[in-house]
CSV table of C-alpha atoms and ligand atoms in Angstrom, one decimal:
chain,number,residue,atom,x,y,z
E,1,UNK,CA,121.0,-77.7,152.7
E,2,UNK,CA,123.1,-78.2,155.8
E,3,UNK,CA,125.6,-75.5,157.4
E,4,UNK,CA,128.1,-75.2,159.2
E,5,UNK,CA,129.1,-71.9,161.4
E,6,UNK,CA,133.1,-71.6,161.9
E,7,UNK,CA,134.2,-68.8,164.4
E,8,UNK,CA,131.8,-68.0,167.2
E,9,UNK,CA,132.7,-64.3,168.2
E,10,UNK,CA,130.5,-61.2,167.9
E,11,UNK,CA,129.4,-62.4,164.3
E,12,UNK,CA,129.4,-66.1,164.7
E,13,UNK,CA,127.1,-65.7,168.1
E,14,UNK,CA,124.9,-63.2,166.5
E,15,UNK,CA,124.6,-65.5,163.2
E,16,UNK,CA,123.6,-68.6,165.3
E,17,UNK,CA,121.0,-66.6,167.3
E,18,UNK,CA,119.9,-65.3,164.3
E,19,UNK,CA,118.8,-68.3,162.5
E,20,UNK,CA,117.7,-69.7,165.5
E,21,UNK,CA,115.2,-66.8,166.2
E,22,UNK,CA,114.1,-66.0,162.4
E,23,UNK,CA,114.0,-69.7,161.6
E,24,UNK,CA,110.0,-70.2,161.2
E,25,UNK,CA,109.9,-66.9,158.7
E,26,UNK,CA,112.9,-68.1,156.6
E,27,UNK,CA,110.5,-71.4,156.3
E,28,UNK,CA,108.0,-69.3,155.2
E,29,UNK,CA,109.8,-67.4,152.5
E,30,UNK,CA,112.2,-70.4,151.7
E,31,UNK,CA,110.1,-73.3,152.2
E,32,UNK,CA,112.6,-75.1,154.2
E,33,UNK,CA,114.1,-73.9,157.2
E,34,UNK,CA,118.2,-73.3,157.5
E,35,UNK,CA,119.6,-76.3,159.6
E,36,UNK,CA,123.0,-75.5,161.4
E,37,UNK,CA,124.3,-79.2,161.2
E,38,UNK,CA,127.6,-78.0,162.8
E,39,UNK,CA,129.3,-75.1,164.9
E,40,UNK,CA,133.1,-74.9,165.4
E,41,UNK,CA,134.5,-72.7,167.6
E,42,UNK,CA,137.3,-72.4,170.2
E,43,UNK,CA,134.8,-71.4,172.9
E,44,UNK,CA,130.9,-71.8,173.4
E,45,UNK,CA,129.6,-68.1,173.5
E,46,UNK,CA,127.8,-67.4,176.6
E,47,UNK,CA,124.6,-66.0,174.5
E,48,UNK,CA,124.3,-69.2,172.5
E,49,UNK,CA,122.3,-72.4,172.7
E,50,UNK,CA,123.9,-75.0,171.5
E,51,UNK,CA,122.5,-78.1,173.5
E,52,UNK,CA,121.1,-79.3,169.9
E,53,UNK,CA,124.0,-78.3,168.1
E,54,UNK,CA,126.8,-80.5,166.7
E,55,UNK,CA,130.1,-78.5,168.6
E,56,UNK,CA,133.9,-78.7,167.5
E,57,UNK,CA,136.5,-77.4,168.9
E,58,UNK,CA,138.8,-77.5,165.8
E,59,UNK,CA,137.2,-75.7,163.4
E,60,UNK,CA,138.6,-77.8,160.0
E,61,UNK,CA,136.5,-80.4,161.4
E,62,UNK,CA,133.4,-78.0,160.1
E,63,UNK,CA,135.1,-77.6,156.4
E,64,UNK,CA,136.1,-81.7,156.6
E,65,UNK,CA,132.1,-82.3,157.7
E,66,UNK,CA,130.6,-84.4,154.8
E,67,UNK,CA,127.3,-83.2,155.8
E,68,UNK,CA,127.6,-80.0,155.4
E,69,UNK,CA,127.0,-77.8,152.2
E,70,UNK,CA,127.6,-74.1,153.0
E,71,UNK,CA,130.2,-73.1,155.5
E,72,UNK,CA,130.1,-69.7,157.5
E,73,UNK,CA,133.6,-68.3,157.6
E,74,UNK,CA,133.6,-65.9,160.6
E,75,UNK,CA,136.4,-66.2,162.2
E,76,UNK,CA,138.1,-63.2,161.1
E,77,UNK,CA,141.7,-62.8,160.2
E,78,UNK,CA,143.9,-63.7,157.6
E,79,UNK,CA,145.9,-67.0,157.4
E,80,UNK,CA,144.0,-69.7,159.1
E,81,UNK,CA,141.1,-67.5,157.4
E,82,UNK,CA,142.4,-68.3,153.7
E,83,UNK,CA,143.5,-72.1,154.6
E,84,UNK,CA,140.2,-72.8,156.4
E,85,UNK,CA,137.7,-71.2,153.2
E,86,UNK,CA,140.1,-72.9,150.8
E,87,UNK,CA,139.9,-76.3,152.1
E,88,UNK,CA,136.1,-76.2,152.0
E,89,UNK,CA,136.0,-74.9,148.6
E,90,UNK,CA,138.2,-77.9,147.8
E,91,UNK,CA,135.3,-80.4,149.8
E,92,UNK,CA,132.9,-78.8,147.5
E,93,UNK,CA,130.9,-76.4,149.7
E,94,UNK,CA,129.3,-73.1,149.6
E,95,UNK,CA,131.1,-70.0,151.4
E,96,UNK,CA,129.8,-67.6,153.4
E,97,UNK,CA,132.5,-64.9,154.7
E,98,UNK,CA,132.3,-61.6,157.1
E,99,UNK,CA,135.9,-61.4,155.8
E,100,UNK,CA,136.9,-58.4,154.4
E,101,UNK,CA,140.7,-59.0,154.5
E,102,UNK,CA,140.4,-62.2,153.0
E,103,UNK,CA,138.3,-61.1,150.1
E,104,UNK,CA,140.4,-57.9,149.8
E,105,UNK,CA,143.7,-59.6,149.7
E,106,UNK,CA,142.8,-62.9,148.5
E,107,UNK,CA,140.1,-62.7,146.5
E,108,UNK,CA,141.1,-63.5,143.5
E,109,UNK,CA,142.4,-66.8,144.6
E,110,UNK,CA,139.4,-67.4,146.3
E,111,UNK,CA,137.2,-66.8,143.5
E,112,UNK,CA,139.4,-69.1,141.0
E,113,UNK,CA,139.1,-72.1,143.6
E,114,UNK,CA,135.2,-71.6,144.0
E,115,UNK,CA,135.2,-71.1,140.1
E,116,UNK,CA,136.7,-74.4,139.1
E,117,UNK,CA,135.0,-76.4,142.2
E,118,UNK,CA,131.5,-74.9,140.8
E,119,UNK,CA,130.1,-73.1,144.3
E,120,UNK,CA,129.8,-69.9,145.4
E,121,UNK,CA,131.2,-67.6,147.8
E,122,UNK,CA,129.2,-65.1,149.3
E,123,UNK,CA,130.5,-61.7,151.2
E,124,UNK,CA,128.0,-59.5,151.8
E,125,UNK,CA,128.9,-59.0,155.5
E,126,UNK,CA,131.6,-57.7,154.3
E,127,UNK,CA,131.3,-54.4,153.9
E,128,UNK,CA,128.8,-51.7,155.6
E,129,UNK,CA,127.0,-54.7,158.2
E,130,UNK,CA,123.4,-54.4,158.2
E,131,UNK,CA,123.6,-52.3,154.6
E,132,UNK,CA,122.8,-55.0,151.6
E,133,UNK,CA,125.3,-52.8,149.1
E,134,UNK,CA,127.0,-55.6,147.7
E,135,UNK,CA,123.1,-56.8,146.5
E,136,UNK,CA,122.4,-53.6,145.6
E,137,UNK,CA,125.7,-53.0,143.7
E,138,UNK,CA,125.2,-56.3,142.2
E,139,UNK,CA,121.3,-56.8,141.6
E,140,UNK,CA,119.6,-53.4,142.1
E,141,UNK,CA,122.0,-51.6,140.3
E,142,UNK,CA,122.6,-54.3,137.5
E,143,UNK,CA,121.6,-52.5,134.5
E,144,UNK,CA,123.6,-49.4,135.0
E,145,UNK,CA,127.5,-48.5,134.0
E,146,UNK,CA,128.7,-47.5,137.6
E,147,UNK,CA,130.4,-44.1,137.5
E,148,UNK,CA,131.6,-44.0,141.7
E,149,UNK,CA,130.9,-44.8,145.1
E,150,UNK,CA,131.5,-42.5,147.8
E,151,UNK,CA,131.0,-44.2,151.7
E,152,UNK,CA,131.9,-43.7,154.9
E,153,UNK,CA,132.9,-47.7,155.9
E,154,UNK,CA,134.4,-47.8,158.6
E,155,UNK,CA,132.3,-46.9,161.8
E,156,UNK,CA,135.0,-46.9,164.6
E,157,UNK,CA,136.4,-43.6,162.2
E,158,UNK,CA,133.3,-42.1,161.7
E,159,UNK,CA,132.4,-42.6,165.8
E,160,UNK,CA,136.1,-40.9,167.0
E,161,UNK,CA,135.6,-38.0,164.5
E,162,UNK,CA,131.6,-37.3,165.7
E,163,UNK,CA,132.7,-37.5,169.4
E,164,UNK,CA,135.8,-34.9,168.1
E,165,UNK,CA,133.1,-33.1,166.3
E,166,UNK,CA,130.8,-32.6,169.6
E,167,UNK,CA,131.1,-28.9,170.6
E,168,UNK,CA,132.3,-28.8,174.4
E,169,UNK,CA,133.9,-32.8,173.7
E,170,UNK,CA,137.4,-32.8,175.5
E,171,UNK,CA,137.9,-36.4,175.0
E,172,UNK,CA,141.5,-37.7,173.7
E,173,UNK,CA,141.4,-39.4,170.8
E,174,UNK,CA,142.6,-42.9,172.8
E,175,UNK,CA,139.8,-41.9,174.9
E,176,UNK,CA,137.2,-42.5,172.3
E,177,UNK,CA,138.7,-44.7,170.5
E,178,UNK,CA,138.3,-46.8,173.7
E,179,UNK,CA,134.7,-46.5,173.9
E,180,UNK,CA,134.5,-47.8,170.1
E,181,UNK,CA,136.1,-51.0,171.4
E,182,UNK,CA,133.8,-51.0,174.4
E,183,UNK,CA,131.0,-50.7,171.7
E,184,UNK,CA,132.6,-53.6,170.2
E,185,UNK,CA,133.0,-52.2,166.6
E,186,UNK,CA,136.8,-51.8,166.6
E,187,UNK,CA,138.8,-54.5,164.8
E,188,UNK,CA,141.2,-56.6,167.0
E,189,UNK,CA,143.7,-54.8,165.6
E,190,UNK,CA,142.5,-51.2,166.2
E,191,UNK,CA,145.1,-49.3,163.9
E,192,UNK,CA,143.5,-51.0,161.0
E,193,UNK,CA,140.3,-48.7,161.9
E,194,UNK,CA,142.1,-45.6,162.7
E,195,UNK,CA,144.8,-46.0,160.1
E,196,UNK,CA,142.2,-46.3,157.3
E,197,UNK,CA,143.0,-50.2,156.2
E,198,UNK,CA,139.4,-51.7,157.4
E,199,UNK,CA,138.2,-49.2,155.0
E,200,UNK,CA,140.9,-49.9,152.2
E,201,UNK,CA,139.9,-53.4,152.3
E,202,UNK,CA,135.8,-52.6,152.2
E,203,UNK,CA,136.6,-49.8,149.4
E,204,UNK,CA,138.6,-52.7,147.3
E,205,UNK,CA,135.8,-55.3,147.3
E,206,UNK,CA,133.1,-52.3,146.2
E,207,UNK,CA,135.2,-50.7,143.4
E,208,UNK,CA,135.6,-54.7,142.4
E,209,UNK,CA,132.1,-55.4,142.2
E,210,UNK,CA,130.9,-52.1,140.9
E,211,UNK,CA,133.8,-51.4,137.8
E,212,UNK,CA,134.2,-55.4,137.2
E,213,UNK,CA,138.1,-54.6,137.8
E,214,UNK,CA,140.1,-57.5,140.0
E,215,UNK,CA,140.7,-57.1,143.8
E,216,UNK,CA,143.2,-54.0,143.9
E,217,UNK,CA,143.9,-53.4,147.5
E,218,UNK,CA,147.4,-53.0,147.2
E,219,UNK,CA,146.8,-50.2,144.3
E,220,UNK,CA,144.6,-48.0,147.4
E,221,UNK,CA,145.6,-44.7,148.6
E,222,UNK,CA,144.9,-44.6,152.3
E,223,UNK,CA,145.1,-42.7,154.9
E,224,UNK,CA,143.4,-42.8,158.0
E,225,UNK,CA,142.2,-40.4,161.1
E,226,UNK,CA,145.0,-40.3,163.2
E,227,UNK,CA,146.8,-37.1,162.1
E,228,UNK,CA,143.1,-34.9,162.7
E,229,UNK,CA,143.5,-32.6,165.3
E,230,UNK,CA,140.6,-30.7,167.2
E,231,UNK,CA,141.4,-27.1,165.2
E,232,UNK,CA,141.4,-29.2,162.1
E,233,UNK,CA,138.1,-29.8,162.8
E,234,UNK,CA,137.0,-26.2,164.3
E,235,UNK,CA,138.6,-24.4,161.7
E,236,UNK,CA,136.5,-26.7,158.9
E,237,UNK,CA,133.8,-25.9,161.1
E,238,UNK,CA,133.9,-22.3,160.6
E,239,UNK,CA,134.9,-23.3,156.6
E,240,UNK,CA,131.5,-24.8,156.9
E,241,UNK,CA,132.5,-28.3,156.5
E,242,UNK,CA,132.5,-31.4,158.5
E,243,UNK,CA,135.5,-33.9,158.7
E,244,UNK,CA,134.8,-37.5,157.6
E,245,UNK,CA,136.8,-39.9,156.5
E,246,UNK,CA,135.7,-41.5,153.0
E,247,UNK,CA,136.3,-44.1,150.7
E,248,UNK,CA,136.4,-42.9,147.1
E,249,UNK,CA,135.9,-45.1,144.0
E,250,UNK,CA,136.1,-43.6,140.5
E,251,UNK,CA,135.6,-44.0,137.1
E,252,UNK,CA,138.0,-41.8,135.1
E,253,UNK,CA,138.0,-42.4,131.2
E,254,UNK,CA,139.5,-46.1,130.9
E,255,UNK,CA,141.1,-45.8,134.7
E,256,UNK,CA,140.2,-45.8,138.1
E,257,UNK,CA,140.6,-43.8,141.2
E,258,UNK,CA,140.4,-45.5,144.5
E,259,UNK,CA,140.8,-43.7,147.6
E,260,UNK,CA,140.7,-43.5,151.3
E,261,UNK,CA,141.3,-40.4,153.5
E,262,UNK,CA,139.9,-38.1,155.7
E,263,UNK,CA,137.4,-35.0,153.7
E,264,UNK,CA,135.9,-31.6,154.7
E,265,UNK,CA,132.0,-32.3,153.2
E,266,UNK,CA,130.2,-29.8,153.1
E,267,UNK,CA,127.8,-29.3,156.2
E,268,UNK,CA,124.5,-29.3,154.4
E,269,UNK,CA,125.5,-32.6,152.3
E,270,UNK,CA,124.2,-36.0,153.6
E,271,UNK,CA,127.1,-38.1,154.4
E,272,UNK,CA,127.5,-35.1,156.8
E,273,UNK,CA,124.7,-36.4,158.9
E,274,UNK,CA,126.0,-39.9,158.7
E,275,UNK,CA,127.0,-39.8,162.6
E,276,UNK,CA,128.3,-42.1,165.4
E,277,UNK,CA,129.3,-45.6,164.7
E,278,UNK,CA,126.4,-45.7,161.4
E,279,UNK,CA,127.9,-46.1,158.2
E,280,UNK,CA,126.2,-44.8,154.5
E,281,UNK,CA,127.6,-45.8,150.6
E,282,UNK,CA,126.2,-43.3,147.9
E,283,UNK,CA,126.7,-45.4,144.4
E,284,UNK,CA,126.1,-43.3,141.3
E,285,UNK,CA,125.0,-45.1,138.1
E,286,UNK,CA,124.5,-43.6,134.6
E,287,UNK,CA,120.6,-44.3,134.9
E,288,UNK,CA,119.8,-44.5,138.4
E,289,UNK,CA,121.8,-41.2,139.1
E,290,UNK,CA,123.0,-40.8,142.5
E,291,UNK,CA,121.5,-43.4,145.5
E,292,UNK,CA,122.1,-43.9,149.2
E,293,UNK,CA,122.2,-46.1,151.2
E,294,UNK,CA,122.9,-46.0,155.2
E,295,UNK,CA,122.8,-48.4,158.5
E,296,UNK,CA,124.4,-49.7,160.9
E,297,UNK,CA,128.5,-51.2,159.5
E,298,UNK,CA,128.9,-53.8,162.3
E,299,UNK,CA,128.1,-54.9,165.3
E,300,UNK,CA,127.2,-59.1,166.0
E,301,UNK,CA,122.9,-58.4,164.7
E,302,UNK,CA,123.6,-56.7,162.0
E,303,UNK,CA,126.8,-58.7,160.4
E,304,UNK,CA,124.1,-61.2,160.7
E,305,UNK,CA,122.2,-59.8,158.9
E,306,UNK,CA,124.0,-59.9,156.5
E,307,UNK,CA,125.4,-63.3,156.3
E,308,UNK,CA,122.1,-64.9,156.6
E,309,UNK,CA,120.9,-63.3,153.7
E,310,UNK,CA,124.1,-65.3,151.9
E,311,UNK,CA,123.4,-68.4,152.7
E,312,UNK,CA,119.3,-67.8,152.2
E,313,UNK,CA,120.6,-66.8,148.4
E,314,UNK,CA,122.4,-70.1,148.1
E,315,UNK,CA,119.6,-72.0,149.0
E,316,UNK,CA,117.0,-70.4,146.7
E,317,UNK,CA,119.7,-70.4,144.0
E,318,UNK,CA,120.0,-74.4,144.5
E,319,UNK,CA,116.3,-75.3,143.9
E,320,UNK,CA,117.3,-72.6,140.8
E,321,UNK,CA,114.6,-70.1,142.6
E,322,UNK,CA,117.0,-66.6,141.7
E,323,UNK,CA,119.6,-66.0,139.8
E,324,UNK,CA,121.0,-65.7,143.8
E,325,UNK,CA,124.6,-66.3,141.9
E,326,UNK,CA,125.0,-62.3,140.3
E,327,UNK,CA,127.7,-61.6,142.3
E,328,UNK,CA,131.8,-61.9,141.5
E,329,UNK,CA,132.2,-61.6,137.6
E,330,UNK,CA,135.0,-63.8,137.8
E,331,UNK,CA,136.2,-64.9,134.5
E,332,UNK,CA,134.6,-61.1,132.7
E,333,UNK,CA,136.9,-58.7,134.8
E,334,UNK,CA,138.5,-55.9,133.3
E,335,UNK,CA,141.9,-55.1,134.5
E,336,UNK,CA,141.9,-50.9,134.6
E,337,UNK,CA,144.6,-48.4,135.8
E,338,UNK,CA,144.4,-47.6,139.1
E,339,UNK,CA,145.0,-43.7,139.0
E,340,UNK,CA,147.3,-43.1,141.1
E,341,UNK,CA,147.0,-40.3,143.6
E,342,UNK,CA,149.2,-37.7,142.2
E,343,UNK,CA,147.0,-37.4,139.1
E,344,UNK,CA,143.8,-36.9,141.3
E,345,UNK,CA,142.4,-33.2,140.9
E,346,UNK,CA,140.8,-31.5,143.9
E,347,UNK,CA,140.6,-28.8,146.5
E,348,UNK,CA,142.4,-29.0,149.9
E,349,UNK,CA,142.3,-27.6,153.3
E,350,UNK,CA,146.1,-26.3,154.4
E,351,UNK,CA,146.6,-25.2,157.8
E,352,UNK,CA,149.9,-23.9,158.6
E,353,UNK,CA,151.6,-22.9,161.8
E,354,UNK,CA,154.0,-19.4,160.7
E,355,UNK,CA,155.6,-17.0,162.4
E,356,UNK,CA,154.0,-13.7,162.8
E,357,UNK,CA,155.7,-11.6,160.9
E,358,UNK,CA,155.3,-9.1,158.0
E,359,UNK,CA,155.4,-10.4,154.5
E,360,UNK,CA,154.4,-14.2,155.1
E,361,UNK,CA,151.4,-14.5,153.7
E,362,UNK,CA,152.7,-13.1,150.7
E,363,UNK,CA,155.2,-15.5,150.2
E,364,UNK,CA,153.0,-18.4,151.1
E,365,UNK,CA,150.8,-16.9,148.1
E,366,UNK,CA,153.7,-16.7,145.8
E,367,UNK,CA,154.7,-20.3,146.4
E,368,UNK,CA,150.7,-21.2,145.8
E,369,UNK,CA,150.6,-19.3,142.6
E,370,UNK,CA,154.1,-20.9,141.6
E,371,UNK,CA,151.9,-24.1,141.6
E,372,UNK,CA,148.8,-22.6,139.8
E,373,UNK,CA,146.7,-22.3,143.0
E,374,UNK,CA,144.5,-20.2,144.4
E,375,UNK,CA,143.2,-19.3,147.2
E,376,UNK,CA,139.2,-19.6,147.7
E,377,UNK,CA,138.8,-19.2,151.7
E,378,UNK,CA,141.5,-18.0,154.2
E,379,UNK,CA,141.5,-17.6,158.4
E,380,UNK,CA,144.2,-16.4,160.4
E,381,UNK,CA,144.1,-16.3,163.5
E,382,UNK,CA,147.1,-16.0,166.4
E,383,UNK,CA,146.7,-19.0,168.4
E,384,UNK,CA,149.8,-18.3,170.9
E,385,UNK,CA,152.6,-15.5,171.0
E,386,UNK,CA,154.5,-14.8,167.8
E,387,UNK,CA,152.7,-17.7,165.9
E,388,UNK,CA,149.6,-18.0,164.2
E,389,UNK,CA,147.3,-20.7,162.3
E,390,UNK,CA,147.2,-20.4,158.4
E,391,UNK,CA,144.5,-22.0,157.1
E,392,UNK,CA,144.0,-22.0,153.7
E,393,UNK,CA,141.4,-23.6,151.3
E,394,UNK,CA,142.7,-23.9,147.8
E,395,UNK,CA,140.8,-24.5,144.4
E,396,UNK,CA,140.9,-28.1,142.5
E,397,UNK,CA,144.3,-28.7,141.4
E,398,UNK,CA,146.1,-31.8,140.5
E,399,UNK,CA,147.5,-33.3,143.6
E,400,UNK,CA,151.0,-33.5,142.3
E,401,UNK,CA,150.8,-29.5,141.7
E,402,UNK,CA,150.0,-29.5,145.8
E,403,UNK,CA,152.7,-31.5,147.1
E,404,UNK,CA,155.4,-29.8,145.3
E,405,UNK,CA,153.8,-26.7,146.8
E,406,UNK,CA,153.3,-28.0,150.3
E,407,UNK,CA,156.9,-29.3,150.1
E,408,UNK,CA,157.9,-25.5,149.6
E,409,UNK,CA,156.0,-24.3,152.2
E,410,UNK,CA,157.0,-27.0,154.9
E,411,UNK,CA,160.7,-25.9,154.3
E,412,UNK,CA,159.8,-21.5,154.7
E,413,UNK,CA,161.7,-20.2,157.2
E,414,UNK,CA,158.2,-19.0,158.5
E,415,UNK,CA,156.6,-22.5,159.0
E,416,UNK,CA,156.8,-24.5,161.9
E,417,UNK,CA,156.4,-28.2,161.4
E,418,UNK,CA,154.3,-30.3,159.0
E,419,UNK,CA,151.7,-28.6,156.9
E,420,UNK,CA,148.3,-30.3,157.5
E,421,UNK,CA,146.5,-31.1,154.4
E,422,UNK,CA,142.6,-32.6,154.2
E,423,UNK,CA,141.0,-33.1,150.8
E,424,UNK,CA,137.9,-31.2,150.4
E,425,UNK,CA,135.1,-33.8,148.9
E,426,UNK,CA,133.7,-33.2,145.9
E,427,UNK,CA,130.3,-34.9,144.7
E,428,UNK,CA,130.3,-36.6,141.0
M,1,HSE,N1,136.0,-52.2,162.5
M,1,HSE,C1,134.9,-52.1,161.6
M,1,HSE,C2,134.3,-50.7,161.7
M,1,HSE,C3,133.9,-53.1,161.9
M,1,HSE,O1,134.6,-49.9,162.7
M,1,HSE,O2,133.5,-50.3,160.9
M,1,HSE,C4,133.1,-53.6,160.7
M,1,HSE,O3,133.8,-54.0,159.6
């Protein structure tokens, strides 16, 4: 089978050298060898070969190629993204996509087009890099009922809060968010990392795959990083806890919980390890129990990785060697209720800024017992004159119950400013 690489950035480059360098060993587990028949690209990569390539400039010309079988969407992006992987669906080819956003946001129409044309769109580069979850979701964990995934997707996150984390670190949060970019791991768009939608999108495709529900991005709770402060992070320190920001997929009776927002976990547990730009996915299944998995999430080797492995399944599945095709139920999904995040139950870290005077903590207690909470750990400490930190850790309540509470305490005379709130995670 012939292919054709669109986009030569970070993943496109690292895909080409790739093939290129593992060619003679994908021969020898294949039988044939993977021949790049075309590359299109606005600009030759400096780290690429490509005297014995076929090179466009105008990267339709890849998805117009009659040559070519399986096309490697990596451009990234949205529009031209959807328009490019659509028209080569419509010429009858195989897709590859890196794409999150795409897949995310238009999935569904992506898997009806490949449906009715009869090929198959691949995405395991999608989510987690270097990590083959969307293979293990989809083959390794095939015979169970998938009960939730818990992850930490989104490395650029996970890299600003380690570097926060570092005793002694007096970085600014811009500061490392810089050196993520410098790392090359940030999207173009860096508020999609830090703002939690890189993970939204990643979390969408996995509760997809694993629940056989349709794409529900929209449907996702997220919140990102952006609001974590370095006391946040002391005081869940002394809490024993370690911030991280997770994506949450749940089965709940016939619904399902999909989340993405910053967590204390609990020091000891192993996604509290997870550190730096690496990310991890912990899937629980009925039978297997609970499994993890952890690597590196991006970066140009990895991603290729990745998407090699996609278009080595599309091979063997074409000389009918696998299955290679267990991917996208389309056609056997399952529409469920996406809980939303109101009727979520758990416990929450509170910090609170109050004045320092007699009798406040007692009506921050009546206000919390108003609301059928309680209290499990407390620290006060006076952080300046005449004001001190509150910070509270609360038992599992509904979180409808803790917003009409931290609405009455953001309006006490006593509180200055927002109250902070970080969900404590809980392991199913
Ligand atoms: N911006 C993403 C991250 C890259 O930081 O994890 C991989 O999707």
């Amino acid at each position: 089978m012939k292919v054709g690489i669109c986009g030569l950035g970070t993943v496109g480059s690292g895909t080409f050298n790739l093939i290129s360098k593992n060619n003679s060993e994908i021969e020898r587990r294949l039988g044939s060898k993977v021949h790049i028949a075309q590359v299109g690209c606005r600009r030759e990569h400096p780290d690429c070969n490509l005297s014995n390539v076929d090179v466009s400039y105008d990267i339709f010309d890849v998805v117009r190629n009659p040559d070519i079988d399986i096309v490697i969407e990596v451009i990234g992006g949205l529009d031209v993204a959807r328009s490019l992987v659509l028209e080569a669906i419509r010429n009858g080819k195989h897709v590859v996509t890196a794409n999150k956003a795409l897949i995310a946001e238009y999935g569904q129409e992506i898997m009806d087009a490949a449906a009715e044309k009869g090929v198959q769109i691949k995405f395991e580069a999608a989510i987690a890099g270097g990590i083959p979850i969307v293979k293990t979701i989809t083959e390794g964990l095939a015979a169970n009922r998938l009960e939730w995934i818990v992850g930490i997707i989104n490395g650029t996150s996970n890299y600003i809060l380690s570097k926060m984390s570092d005793v002694g670190c007096d970085l600014s949060f811009i500061d490392v968010l810089k050196d993520a970019q410098k790392l090359g791991y940030a999207e173009a768009d860096p508020t999609f990392d830090v703002e939690g939608v890189d993970a939204a999108h990643k979390l969408t495709i996995l509760a997809s795959i694993a629940f056989g529900i349709p794409f529900s991005f929209d449907a996702v709770y997220t919140e990102g990083i952006s609001q974590i402060n370095a006391s946040d992070i002391g005081y869940a320190r002394e809490l024993g806890y370690v911030i991280k920001h997770l994506g949450i997929a749940r089965v709940q009776d016939d619904n399902v919980e999909i989340r993405v927002h910053p967590c204390l976990v609990a020091e000891d547990h192993m996604l509290a390890q997870v550190k730096g730009v690496m990310n991890a996915v912990m899937v629980g299944g009925d039978a297997s129990g609970s499994t993890m998995y952890y690597g590196a999430g991006a970066g140009s080797s990895p991603t290729a990785s990745a998407v090699v492995s996609d278009v080595l399944d599309i091979m063997r599945a074409s000389e009918g060697k696998t299955a290679g095709n267990l991917g996208f139920d389309n056609g056997r999904l399952v529409p469920k209720k996406i809980v939303s995040i109101e009727k979520v139950v758990g416990s929450a870290y509170l910090r609170l800024i109050v004045s320092d005077q007699p009798g406040v903590m007692a009506r921050i207690s009546t206000i919390l017992s108003q609301h059928e909470i309680s209290i499990e750990s407390l620290i006060q400490k006076n952080t300046r004159d005449d004001y001190a930190d509150v910070v509270i850790v609360t038992n599992a309540v509904f979180e409808e119950s803790l917003d009409l509470a931290i609405k009455k305490l953001s309006s006490m005379e006593d509180v200055r400013g927002d109250v902070t709130r970080i969900r404590v995670a809980e392991f199913f």
